């Protein structure tokens, strides 16, 4: 079996804040991995490469910028259809306790960075407009020798990104093992209920009653707030849990299927391939790895 990296030990000592690796290379050859520090990864001139973050797999364009703050969220960039012989990659790893209630990030001036990092527990991909906004700062970060000014520049980058629209969460909340969130109390109540009962049959009337709405009105409300129908959202939650189980357990595909609330194996296989781009078996094989530390 091919060896895959499960857990990377970053080159950061206990009291270090950040580490920057600015490199040009001809190929992506680092296997799928995770680590217990935050990471902002920038890639340019690598159109066609495949980015994997959790249970998300996407082909990227000329520019790609992703923030990952989930301590055990697996990720990698692999060659895919990229034919560039000058891939430029800048990886910034840093230690930031954004959830500490006693940290400065709970205060108003820095709260947007905290919210950004909380969203990035699932991996956060930024649109081109946001990338271009911070591009000069990212390009110059590795040349700043004074630690204080380099740290200030990174916080400025994070702040600017926190003010940009269009950033997308990549991994499902179920796969990344993070709590569901919503600005709407009704939507949050429904999401929490679904996340706790995804193994069971969930009916529209049952969920509508939960928030004291008629089924038709609730359907419109939920789609408007989430961009998905209730059934689509339930399928996404079930597939996220299924993807996590395929990696973390040795349960058969059929066992995973039924434990995650799907009624038939054929339907599970069809939906999984449609949403993830590969079969459950292929997904497991891509993630299969030996636990090694680098």
PDB file of C-alpha atoms in Angstrom:
ATOM      1  CA  UNK A   1       0.000   0.000   0.000  1.00  0.00           C
ATOM      2  CA  UNK A   2       1.286   3.480  -0.851  1.00  0.00           C
ATOM      3  CA  UNK A   3       2.419   5.407   2.197  1.00  0.00           C
ATOM      4  CA  UNK A   4       0.546   8.607   2.899  1.00  0.00           C
ATOM      5  CA  UNK A   5       1.363  11.229   5.489  1.00  0.00           C
ATOM      6  CA  UNK A   6      -1.264  11.514   8.169  1.00  0.00           C
ATOM      7  CA  UNK A   7       0.204  14.067  10.539  1.00  0.00           C
ATOM      8  CA  UNK A   8       2.862  16.659   9.808  1.00  0.00           C
ATOM      9  CA  UNK A   9       4.919  18.317  12.523  1.00  0.00           C
ATOM     10  CA  UNK A  10       5.431  21.937  11.388  1.00  0.00           C
ATOM     11  CA  UNK A  11       8.807  23.670  11.938  1.00  0.00           C
ATOM     12  CA  UNK A  12       7.355  25.913  14.654  1.00  0.00           C
ATOM     13  CA  UNK A  13       8.709  25.888  18.189  1.00  0.00           C
ATOM     14  CA  UNK A  14       6.423  26.521  21.161  1.00  0.00           C
ATOM     15  CA  UNK A  15       6.902  30.289  21.150  1.00  0.00           C
ATOM     16  CA  UNK A  16       7.157  30.775  17.368  1.00  0.00           C
ATOM     17  CA  UNK A  17       4.270  32.545  15.664  1.00  0.00           C
ATOM     18  CA  UNK A  18       4.707  31.836  11.961  1.00  0.00           C
ATOM     19  CA  UNK A  19       6.733  30.088   9.280  1.00  0.00           C
ATOM     20  CA  UNK A  20       6.834  30.983   5.570  1.00  0.00           C
ATOM     21  CA  UNK A  21       7.920  28.675   2.750  1.00  0.00           C
ATOM     22  CA  UNK A  22       8.205  30.471  -0.611  1.00  0.00           C
ATOM     23  CA  UNK A  23       9.180  28.062  -3.379  1.00  0.00           C
ATOM     24  CA  UNK A  24       9.110  27.461  -7.108  1.00  0.00           C
ATOM     25  CA  UNK A  25       8.730  23.848  -8.247  1.00  0.00           C
ATOM     26  CA  UNK A  26       7.814  21.729 -11.233  1.00  0.00           C
ATOM     27  CA  UNK A  27       5.314  19.397  -9.586  1.00  0.00           C
ATOM     28  CA  UNK A  28       3.153  18.738  -6.545  1.00  0.00           C
ATOM     29  CA  UNK A  29       4.511  15.697  -4.723  1.00  0.00           C
ATOM     30  CA  UNK A  30       3.564  16.182  -1.060  1.00  0.00           C
ATOM     31  CA  UNK A  31       0.963  13.609   0.049  1.00  0.00           C
ATOM     32  CA  UNK A  32      -2.270  14.230   1.871  1.00  0.00           C
ATOM     33  CA  UNK A  33      -1.637  15.426   5.416  1.00  0.00           C
ATOM     34  CA  UNK A  34      -2.883  17.375   8.406  1.00  0.00           C
ATOM     35  CA  UNK A  35      -1.236  19.418  11.159  1.00  0.00           C
ATOM     36  CA  UNK A  36      -2.156  21.218  14.355  1.00  0.00           C
ATOM     37  CA  UNK A  37      -1.347  24.751  13.176  1.00  0.00           C
ATOM     38  CA  UNK A  38      -3.197  27.143  10.892  1.00  0.00           C
ATOM     39  CA  UNK A  39      -2.132  27.393   7.258  1.00  0.00           C
ATOM     40  CA  UNK A  40      -2.638  29.921   4.483  1.00  0.00           C
ATOM     41  CA  UNK A  41      -1.585  28.358   1.183  1.00  0.00           C
ATOM     42  CA  UNK A  42      -1.150  30.356  -2.027  1.00  0.00           C
ATOM     43  CA  UNK A  43      -0.509  28.792  -5.440  1.00  0.00           C
ATOM     44  CA  UNK A  44      -0.053  30.485  -8.806  1.00  0.00           C
ATOM     45  CA  UNK A  45       0.730  29.261 -12.314  1.00  0.00           C
ATOM     46  CA  UNK A  46      -0.749  25.842 -11.515  1.00  0.00           C
ATOM     47  CA  UNK A  47      -3.972  25.719 -13.522  1.00  0.00           C
ATOM     48  CA  UNK A  48      -5.326  22.180 -13.681  1.00  0.00           C
ATOM     49  CA  UNK A  49      -3.933  20.951 -10.363  1.00  0.00           C
ATOM     50  CA  UNK A  50      -6.359  19.265  -7.983  1.00  0.00           C
ATOM     51  CA  UNK A  51      -6.918  20.620  -4.497  1.00  0.00           C
ATOM     52  CA  UNK A  52      -8.248  18.271  -1.820  1.00  0.00           C
ATOM     53  CA  UNK A  53      -9.475  19.688   1.484  1.00  0.00           C
ATOM     54  CA  UNK A  54     -11.421  17.237   3.609  1.00  0.00           C
ATOM     55  CA  UNK A  55     -14.150  15.763   1.437  1.00  0.00           C
ATOM     56  CA  UNK A  56     -13.847  18.565  -1.124  1.00  0.00           C
ATOM     57  CA  UNK A  57     -11.958  17.987  -4.370  1.00  0.00           C
ATOM     58  CA  UNK A  58     -11.638  20.768  -6.958  1.00  0.00           C
ATOM     59  CA  UNK A  59      -9.524  21.668  -9.981  1.00  0.00           C
ATOM     60  CA  UNK A  60      -7.982  25.121  -9.526  1.00  0.00           C
ATOM     61  CA  UNK A  61      -7.167  27.923 -11.948  1.00  0.00           C
ATOM     62  CA  UNK A  62      -4.075  30.115 -12.288  1.00  0.00           C
ATOM     63  CA  UNK A  63      -4.419  31.410  -8.726  1.00  0.00           C
ATOM     64  CA  UNK A  64      -5.547  29.598  -5.597  1.00  0.00           C
ATOM     65  CA  UNK A  65      -5.625  30.763  -1.989  1.00  0.00           C
ATOM     66  CA  UNK A  66      -6.946  28.626   0.859  1.00  0.00           C
ATOM     67  CA  UNK A  67      -6.990  29.117   4.627  1.00  0.00           C
ATOM     68  CA  UNK A  68      -7.136  25.971   6.786  1.00  0.00           C
ATOM     69  CA  UNK A  69      -7.470  26.234  10.567  1.00  0.00           C
ATOM     70  CA  UNK A  70      -8.973  22.823  11.391  1.00  0.00           C
ATOM     71  CA  UNK A  71      -6.246  20.963  13.337  1.00  0.00           C
ATOM     72  CA  UNK A  72      -6.996  17.567  11.815  1.00  0.00           C
ATOM     73  CA  UNK A  73      -8.404  18.555   8.429  1.00  0.00           C
ATOM     74  CA  UNK A  74      -6.592  16.543   5.742  1.00  0.00           C
ATOM     75  CA  UNK A  75      -5.510  18.431   2.638  1.00  0.00           C
ATOM     76  CA  UNK A  76      -3.164  18.420  -0.333  1.00  0.00           C
ATOM     77  CA  UNK A  77      -2.530  19.925  -3.750  1.00  0.00           C
ATOM     78  CA  UNK A  78      -1.740  17.281  -6.382  1.00  0.00           C
ATOM     79  CA  UNK A  79      -0.634  17.414 -10.006  1.00  0.00           C
ATOM     80  CA  UNK A  80      -3.912  16.596 -11.715  1.00  0.00           C
ATOM     81  CA  UNK A  81      -3.881  18.173 -15.198  1.00  0.00           C
ATOM     82  CA  UNK A  82      -1.305  20.823 -14.328  1.00  0.00           C
ATOM     83  CA  UNK A  83       1.520  20.988 -16.906  1.00  0.00           C
ATOM     84  CA  UNK A  84       3.347  24.061 -15.601  1.00  0.00           C
ATOM     85  CA  UNK A  85       7.103  23.828 -15.112  1.00  0.00           C
ATOM     86  CA  UNK A  86       7.180  26.837 -12.764  1.00  0.00           C
ATOM     87  CA  UNK A  87       4.607  26.393 -10.013  1.00  0.00           C
ATOM     88  CA  UNK A  88       4.875  29.103  -7.370  1.00  0.00           C
ATOM     89  CA  UNK A  89       3.663  28.087  -3.908  1.00  0.00           C
ATOM     90  CA  UNK A  90       3.774  30.123  -0.705  1.00  0.00           C
ATOM     91  CA  UNK A  91       2.792  28.292   2.464  1.00  0.00           C
ATOM     92  CA  UNK A  92       2.305  30.285   5.662  1.00  0.00           C
ATOM     93  CA  UNK A  93       1.877  28.251   8.821  1.00  0.00           C
ATOM     94  CA  UNK A  94       1.044  30.071  12.038  1.00  0.00           C
ATOM     95  CA  UNK A  95      -0.196  29.524  15.579  1.00  0.00           C
ATOM     96  CA  UNK A  96      -3.307  31.506  16.456  1.00  0.00           C
ATOM     97  CA  UNK A  97      -5.607  30.609  19.346  1.00  0.00           C
ATOM     98  CA  UNK A  98      -8.611  32.392  17.843  1.00  0.00           C
ATOM     99  CA  UNK A  99     -11.124  30.653  20.135  1.00  0.00           C
ATOM    100  CA  UNK A 100      -9.470  31.681  23.409  1.00  0.00           C
ATOM    101  CA  UNK A 101     -11.970  33.981  25.206  1.00  0.00           C
ATOM    102  CA  UNK A 102      -9.046  35.845  26.787  1.00  0.00           C
ATOM    103  CA  UNK A 103      -7.196  36.541  23.532  1.00  0.00           C
ATOM    104  CA  UNK A 104      -7.192  39.927  21.733  1.00  0.00           C
ATOM    105  CA  UNK A 105      -9.179  38.318  18.913  1.00  0.00           C
ATOM    106  CA  UNK A 106     -12.341  38.512  20.977  1.00  0.00           C
ATOM    107  CA  UNK A 107     -12.167  42.334  20.833  1.00  0.00           C
ATOM    108  CA  UNK A 108     -13.976  44.336  18.167  1.00  0.00           C
ATOM    109  CA  UNK A 109     -10.942  45.413  16.064  1.00  0.00           C
ATOM    110  CA  UNK A 110      -9.814  41.772  15.632  1.00  0.00           C
ATOM    111  CA  UNK A 111     -13.130  39.932  15.807  1.00  0.00           C
ATOM    112  CA  UNK A 112     -13.402  39.625  12.014  1.00  0.00           C
ATOM    113  CA  UNK A 113     -10.133  37.633  11.980  1.00  0.00           C
ATOM    114  CA  UNK A 114     -11.548  35.324  14.656  1.00  0.00           C
ATOM    115  CA  UNK A 115     -14.697  34.766  12.596  1.00  0.00           C
ATOM    116  CA  UNK A 116     -12.593  34.151   9.480  1.00  0.00           C
ATOM    117  CA  UNK A 117     -10.543  31.488  11.284  1.00  0.00           C
ATOM    118  CA  UNK A 118     -13.660  29.859  12.685  1.00  0.00           C
ATOM    119  CA  UNK A 119     -15.077  29.523   9.173  1.00  0.00           C
ATOM    120  CA  UNK A 120     -11.738  28.176   7.938  1.00  0.00           C
ATOM    121  CA  UNK A 121     -11.971  25.123  10.191  1.00  0.00           C
ATOM    122  CA  UNK A 122     -13.630  23.589   7.106  1.00  0.00           C
ATOM    123  CA  UNK A 123     -11.067  25.128   4.751  1.00  0.00           C
ATOM    124  CA  UNK A 124     -11.847  28.447   3.082  1.00  0.00           C
ATOM    125  CA  UNK A 125     -11.168  29.195  -0.594  1.00  0.00           C
ATOM    126  CA  UNK A 126     -10.996  32.836  -1.691  1.00  0.00           C
ATOM    127  CA  UNK A 127     -12.201  34.353  -4.973  1.00  0.00           C
ATOM    128  CA  UNK A 128      -9.799  36.014  -7.399  1.00  0.00           C
ATOM    129  CA  UNK A 129     -10.790  39.514  -6.280  1.00  0.00           C
ATOM    130  CA  UNK A 130      -9.751  38.710  -2.690  1.00  0.00           C
ATOM    131  CA  UNK A 131      -6.514  37.051  -3.851  1.00  0.00           C
ATOM    132  CA  UNK A 132      -5.507  40.111  -5.848  1.00  0.00           C
ATOM    133  CA  UNK A 133      -6.255  42.317  -2.854  1.00  0.00           C
ATOM    134  CA  UNK A 134      -3.631  40.581  -0.705  1.00  0.00           C
ATOM    135  CA  UNK A 135      -1.312  39.418  -3.521  1.00  0.00           C
ATOM    136  CA  UNK A 136       1.430  42.069  -2.977  1.00  0.00           C
ATOM    137  CA  UNK A 137       1.532  41.360   0.762  1.00  0.00           C
ATOM    138  CA  UNK A 138       1.792  37.596   0.261  1.00  0.00           C
ATOM    139  CA  UNK A 139       4.543  38.070  -2.331  1.00  0.00           C
ATOM    140  CA  UNK A 140       6.604  40.178   0.035  1.00  0.00           C
ATOM    141  CA  UNK A 141       6.036  38.283   3.276  1.00  0.00           C
ATOM    142  CA  UNK A 142       9.027  35.942   3.003  1.00  0.00           C
ATOM    143  CA  UNK A 143      11.409  38.893   2.563  1.00  0.00           C
ATOM    144  CA  UNK A 144      10.462  40.535   5.889  1.00  0.00           C
ATOM    145  CA  UNK A 145      13.224  39.606   8.322  1.00  0.00           C
ATOM    146  CA  UNK A 146      11.930  41.285  11.470  1.00  0.00           C
ATOM    147  CA  UNK A 147       9.477  38.960  13.232  1.00  0.00           C
ATOM    148  CA  UNK A 148       7.210  41.691  14.556  1.00  0.00           C
ATOM    149  CA  UNK A 149       6.694  43.264  11.128  1.00  0.00           C
ATOM    150  CA  UNK A 150       6.190  39.872   9.467  1.00  0.00           C
ATOM    151  CA  UNK A 151       3.568  38.987  12.076  1.00  0.00           C
ATOM    152  CA  UNK A 152       1.862  42.336  11.585  1.00  0.00           C
ATOM    153  CA  UNK A 153       1.805  41.766   7.827  1.00  0.00           C
ATOM    154  CA  UNK A 154       0.189  38.344   8.244  1.00  0.00           C
ATOM    155  CA  UNK A 155      -2.492  39.780  10.518  1.00  0.00           C
ATOM    156  CA  UNK A 156      -3.106  42.487   7.906  1.00  0.00           C
ATOM    157  CA  UNK A 157      -3.517  39.810   5.223  1.00  0.00           C
ATOM    158  CA  UNK A 158      -5.994  37.916   7.408  1.00  0.00           C
ATOM    159  CA  UNK A 159      -7.872  41.115   8.188  1.00  0.00           C
ATOM    160  CA  UNK A 160      -8.173  42.069   4.514  1.00  0.00           C
ATOM    161  CA  UNK A 161      -9.388  38.567   3.672  1.00  0.00           C
ATOM    162  CA  UNK A 162     -11.963  38.775   6.469  1.00  0.00           C
ATOM    163  CA  UNK A 163     -13.468  41.826   4.754  1.00  0.00           C
ATOM    164  CA  UNK A 164     -13.776  40.198   1.326  1.00  0.00           C
ATOM    165  CA  UNK A 165     -16.979  38.648   0.015  1.00  0.00           C
ATOM    166  CA  UNK A 166     -17.244  35.329  -1.762  1.00  0.00           C
ATOM    167  CA  UNK A 167     -15.041  33.028   0.339  1.00  0.00           C
ATOM    168  CA  UNK A 168     -16.326  29.427   0.251  1.00  0.00           C
ATOM    169  CA  UNK A 169     -16.152  26.723   2.916  1.00  0.00           C
ATOM    170  CA  UNK A 170     -14.730  23.573   1.331  1.00  0.00           C
ATOM    171  CA  UNK A 171     -15.161  20.533   3.568  1.00  0.00           C
ATOM    172  CA  UNK A 172     -18.555  19.636   4.961  1.00  0.00           C
ATOM    173  CA  UNK A 173     -19.081  20.421   8.639  1.00  0.00           C
ATOM    174  CA  UNK A 174     -19.714  16.729   9.323  1.00  0.00           C
ATOM    175  CA  UNK A 175     -16.393  15.706   7.764  1.00  0.00           C
ATOM    176  CA  UNK A 176     -14.435  18.494   9.463  1.00  0.00           C
ATOM    177  CA  UNK A 177     -16.139  17.757  12.800  1.00  0.00           C
ATOM    178  CA  UNK A 178     -17.177  21.348  13.423  1.00  0.00           C
ATOM    179  CA  UNK A 179     -20.441  22.677  14.792  1.00  0.00           C
ATOM    180  CA  UNK A 180     -23.061  23.914  12.340  1.00  0.00           C
ATOM    181  CA  UNK A 181     -23.601  27.682  12.253  1.00  0.00           C
ATOM    182  CA  UNK A 182     -26.162  30.132  10.910  1.00  0.00           C
ATOM    183  CA  UNK A 183     -27.122  33.773  11.363  1.00  0.00           C
ATOM    184  CA  UNK A 184     -30.761  32.668  11.588  1.00  0.00           C
ATOM    185  CA  UNK A 185     -31.916  31.066  14.837  1.00  0.00           C
ATOM    186  CA  UNK A 186     -34.538  29.066  12.947  1.00  0.00           C
ATOM    187  CA  UNK A 187     -32.028  27.727  10.424  1.00  0.00           C
ATOM    188  CA  UNK A 188     -29.544  26.930  13.191  1.00  0.00           C
ATOM    189  CA  UNK A 189     -32.245  25.017  15.071  1.00  0.00           C
ATOM    190  CA  UNK A 190     -33.045  22.987  11.947  1.00  0.00           C
ATOM    191  CA  UNK A 191     -29.379  22.335  11.106  1.00  0.00           C
ATOM    192  CA  UNK A 192     -28.666  21.197  14.657  1.00  0.00           C
ATOM    193  CA  UNK A 193     -31.669  18.860  14.549  1.00  0.00           C
ATOM    194  CA  UNK A 194     -30.592  17.371  11.213  1.00  0.00           C
ATOM    195  CA  UNK A 195     -27.011  16.933  12.395  1.00  0.00           C
ATOM    196  CA  UNK A 196     -28.277  14.987  15.424  1.00  0.00           C
ATOM    197  CA  UNK A 197     -30.817  12.873  13.523  1.00  0.00           C
ATOM    198  CA  UNK A 198     -29.210  12.373  10.100  1.00  0.00           C
ATOM    199  CA  UNK A 199     -29.333   8.583  10.578  1.00  0.00           C
ATOM    200  CA  UNK A 200     -33.124   8.696  10.898  1.00  0.00           C
ATOM    201  CA  UNK A 201     -35.882   9.380   8.413  1.00  0.00           C
ATOM    202  CA  UNK A 202     -36.513  13.135   8.481  1.00  0.00           C
ATOM    203  CA  UNK A 203     -39.774  14.469   7.101  1.00  0.00           C
ATOM    204  CA  UNK A 204     -40.492  18.000   5.928  1.00  0.00           C
ATOM    205  CA  UNK A 205     -43.538  18.362   8.197  1.00  0.00           C
ATOM    206  CA  UNK A 206     -41.498  17.270  11.200  1.00  0.00           C
ATOM    207  CA  UNK A 207     -38.824  19.916  10.609  1.00  0.00           C
ATOM    208  CA  UNK A 208     -41.332  22.658   9.722  1.00  0.00           C
ATOM    209  CA  UNK A 209     -43.153  22.003  13.000  1.00  0.00           C
ATOM    210  CA  UNK A 210     -39.850  22.415  14.808  1.00  0.00           C
ATOM    211  CA  UNK A 211     -39.775  26.112  13.840  1.00  0.00           C
ATOM    212  CA  UNK A 212     -43.557  26.636  13.794  1.00  0.00           C
ATOM    213  CA  UNK A 213     -43.861  27.140  10.035  1.00  0.00           C
ATOM    214  CA  UNK A 214     -46.042  25.634   7.331  1.00  0.00           C
ATOM    215  CA  UNK A 215     -44.076  23.113   5.184  1.00  0.00           C
ATOM    216  CA  UNK A 216     -44.310  25.152   1.979  1.00  0.00           C
ATOM    217  CA  UNK A 217     -43.256  28.377   3.729  1.00  0.00           C
ATOM    218  CA  UNK A 218     -40.423  26.585   5.510  1.00  0.00           C
ATOM    219  CA  UNK A 219     -39.130  25.102   2.228  1.00  0.00           C
ATOM    220  CA  UNK A 220     -38.910  28.550   0.656  1.00  0.00           C
ATOM    221  CA  UNK A 221     -37.350  30.027   3.800  1.00  0.00           C
ATOM    222  CA  UNK A 222     -34.705  27.305   4.128  1.00  0.00           C
ATOM    223  CA  UNK A 223     -33.741  27.478   0.432  1.00  0.00           C
ATOM    224  CA  UNK A 224     -33.455  31.269   0.612  1.00  0.00           C
ATOM    225  CA  UNK A 225     -31.227  31.142   3.708  1.00  0.00           C
ATOM    226  CA  UNK A 226     -28.997  28.207   2.765  1.00  0.00           C
ATOM    227  CA  UNK A 227     -29.116  27.989  -1.035  1.00  0.00           C
ATOM    228  CA  UNK A 228     -30.197  24.350  -0.731  1.00  0.00           C
ATOM    229  CA  UNK A 229     -33.458  22.500  -0.332  1.00  0.00           C
ATOM    230  CA  UNK A 230     -33.905  20.633   2.927  1.00  0.00           C
ATOM    231  CA  UNK A 231     -33.409  17.292   1.153  1.00  0.00           C
ATOM    232  CA  UNK A 232     -30.202  18.523  -0.490  1.00  0.00           C
ATOM    233  CA  UNK A 233     -28.899  19.682   2.867  1.00  0.00           C
ATOM    234  CA  UNK A 234     -29.723  16.348   4.534  1.00  0.00           C
ATOM    235  CA  UNK A 235     -27.914  14.467   1.761  1.00  0.00           C
ATOM    236  CA  UNK A 236     -24.849  16.700   2.181  1.00  0.00           C
ATOM    237  CA  UNK A 237     -24.776  16.058   5.936  1.00  0.00           C
ATOM    238  CA  UNK A 238     -25.129  12.300   5.462  1.00  0.00           C
ATOM    239  CA  UNK A 239     -22.419  12.232   2.799  1.00  0.00           C
ATOM    240  CA  UNK A 240     -20.087  14.243   5.047  1.00  0.00           C
ATOM    241  CA  UNK A 241     -20.494  11.736   7.864  1.00  0.00           C
ATOM    242  CA  UNK A 242     -20.123   8.869   5.398  1.00  0.00           C
ATOM    243  CA  UNK A 243     -16.888  10.291   3.975  1.00  0.00           C
ATOM    244  CA  UNK A 244     -15.495  10.661   7.494  1.00  0.00           C
ATOM    245  CA  UNK A 245     -16.384   7.049   8.339  1.00  0.00           C
ATOM    246  CA  UNK A 246     -14.832   5.755   5.134  1.00  0.00           C
ATOM    247  CA  UNK A 247     -11.523   7.273   6.240  1.00  0.00           C
ATOM    248  CA  UNK A 248     -11.648   6.704   9.989  1.00  0.00           C
ATOM    249  CA  UNK A 249     -13.093   3.179  10.116  1.00  0.00           C
ATOM    250  CA  UNK A 250     -12.787  -0.172   8.374  1.00  0.00           C
ATOM    251  CA  UNK A 251     -16.575  -0.538   8.082  1.00  0.00           C
ATOM    252  CA  UNK A 252     -17.732  -1.814   4.715  1.00  0.00           C
ATOM    253  CA  UNK A 253     -19.284   0.605   2.237  1.00  0.00           C
ATOM    254  CA  UNK A 254     -22.665  -1.023   2.865  1.00  0.00           C
ATOM    255  CA  UNK A 255     -22.314  -0.573   6.631  1.00  0.00           C
ATOM    256  CA  UNK A 256     -21.371   3.088   6.174  1.00  0.00           C
ATOM    257  CA  UNK A 257     -24.306   3.549   3.828  1.00  0.00           C
ATOM    258  CA  UNK A 258     -26.943   2.340   6.262  1.00  0.00           C
ATOM    259  CA  UNK A 259     -25.330   3.874   9.372  1.00  0.00           C
ATOM    260  CA  UNK A 260     -25.464   7.296   7.710  1.00  0.00           C
ATOM    261  CA  UNK A 261     -29.163   7.200   6.917  1.00  0.00           C
ATOM    262  CA  UNK A 262     -29.280   5.976   3.316  1.00  0.00           C
ATOM    263  CA  UNK A 263     -31.934   3.407   2.491  1.00  0.00           C
ATOM    264  CA  UNK A 264     -30.261   1.646  -0.431  1.00  0.00           C
ATOM    265  CA  UNK A 265     -26.650   1.015  -1.391  1.00  0.00           C
ATOM    266  CA  UNK A 266     -27.274   1.888  -5.033  1.00  0.00           C
ATOM    267  CA  UNK A 267     -28.690   5.294  -4.100  1.00  0.00           C
ATOM    268  CA  UNK A 268     -25.768   5.942  -1.747  1.00  0.00           C
ATOM    269  CA  UNK A 269     -23.221   5.070  -4.440  1.00  0.00           C
ATOM    270  CA  UNK A 270     -25.006   7.248  -7.003  1.00  0.00           C
ATOM    271  CA  UNK A 271     -25.258  10.295  -4.737  1.00  0.00           C
ATOM    272  CA  UNK A 272     -21.700   9.912  -3.444  1.00  0.00           C
ATOM    273  CA  UNK A 273     -20.242   9.803  -6.954  1.00  0.00           C
ATOM    274  CA  UNK A 274     -22.384  12.747  -8.061  1.00  0.00           C
ATOM    275  CA  UNK A 275     -21.301  14.958  -5.139  1.00  0.00           C
ATOM    276  CA  UNK A 276     -17.711  13.752  -4.565  1.00  0.00           C
ATOM    277  CA  UNK A 277     -16.705  12.847  -8.109  1.00  0.00           C
ATOM    278  CA  UNK A 278     -15.783   9.258  -7.282  1.00  0.00           C
ATOM    279  CA  UNK A 279     -17.276   6.135  -5.740  1.00  0.00           C
ATOM    280  CA  UNK A 280     -17.081   5.508  -1.958  1.00  0.00           C
ATOM    281  CA  UNK A 281     -14.491   2.784  -2.569  1.00  0.00           C
ATOM    282  CA  UNK A 282     -12.340   5.084  -4.732  1.00  0.00           C
ATOM    283  CA  UNK A 283     -12.632   7.844  -2.129  1.00  0.00           C
ATOM    284  CA  UNK A 284     -11.402   5.505   0.605  1.00  0.00           C
ATOM    285  CA  UNK A 285      -8.473   4.344  -1.519  1.00  0.00           C
ATOM    286  CA  UNK A 286      -7.398   7.930  -2.227  1.00  0.00           C
ATOM    287  CA  UNK A 287      -7.293   8.667   1.482  1.00  0.00           C
ATOM    288  CA  UNK A 288      -5.821   5.374   2.664  1.00  0.00           C
ATOM    289  CA  UNK A 289      -2.587   6.118   4.424  1.00  0.00           C
ATOM    290  CA  UNK A 290      -0.082   4.867   6.958  1.00  0.00           C
ATOM    291  CA  UNK A 291       0.210   6.925  10.116  1.00  0.00           C
ATOM    292  CA  UNK A 292       3.638   8.493   9.869  1.00  0.00           C
ATOM    293  CA  UNK A 293       5.016  11.787  11.123  1.00  0.00           C
ATOM    294  CA  UNK A 294       7.233  14.089   9.093  1.00  0.00           C
TER     295      UNK A 294
END
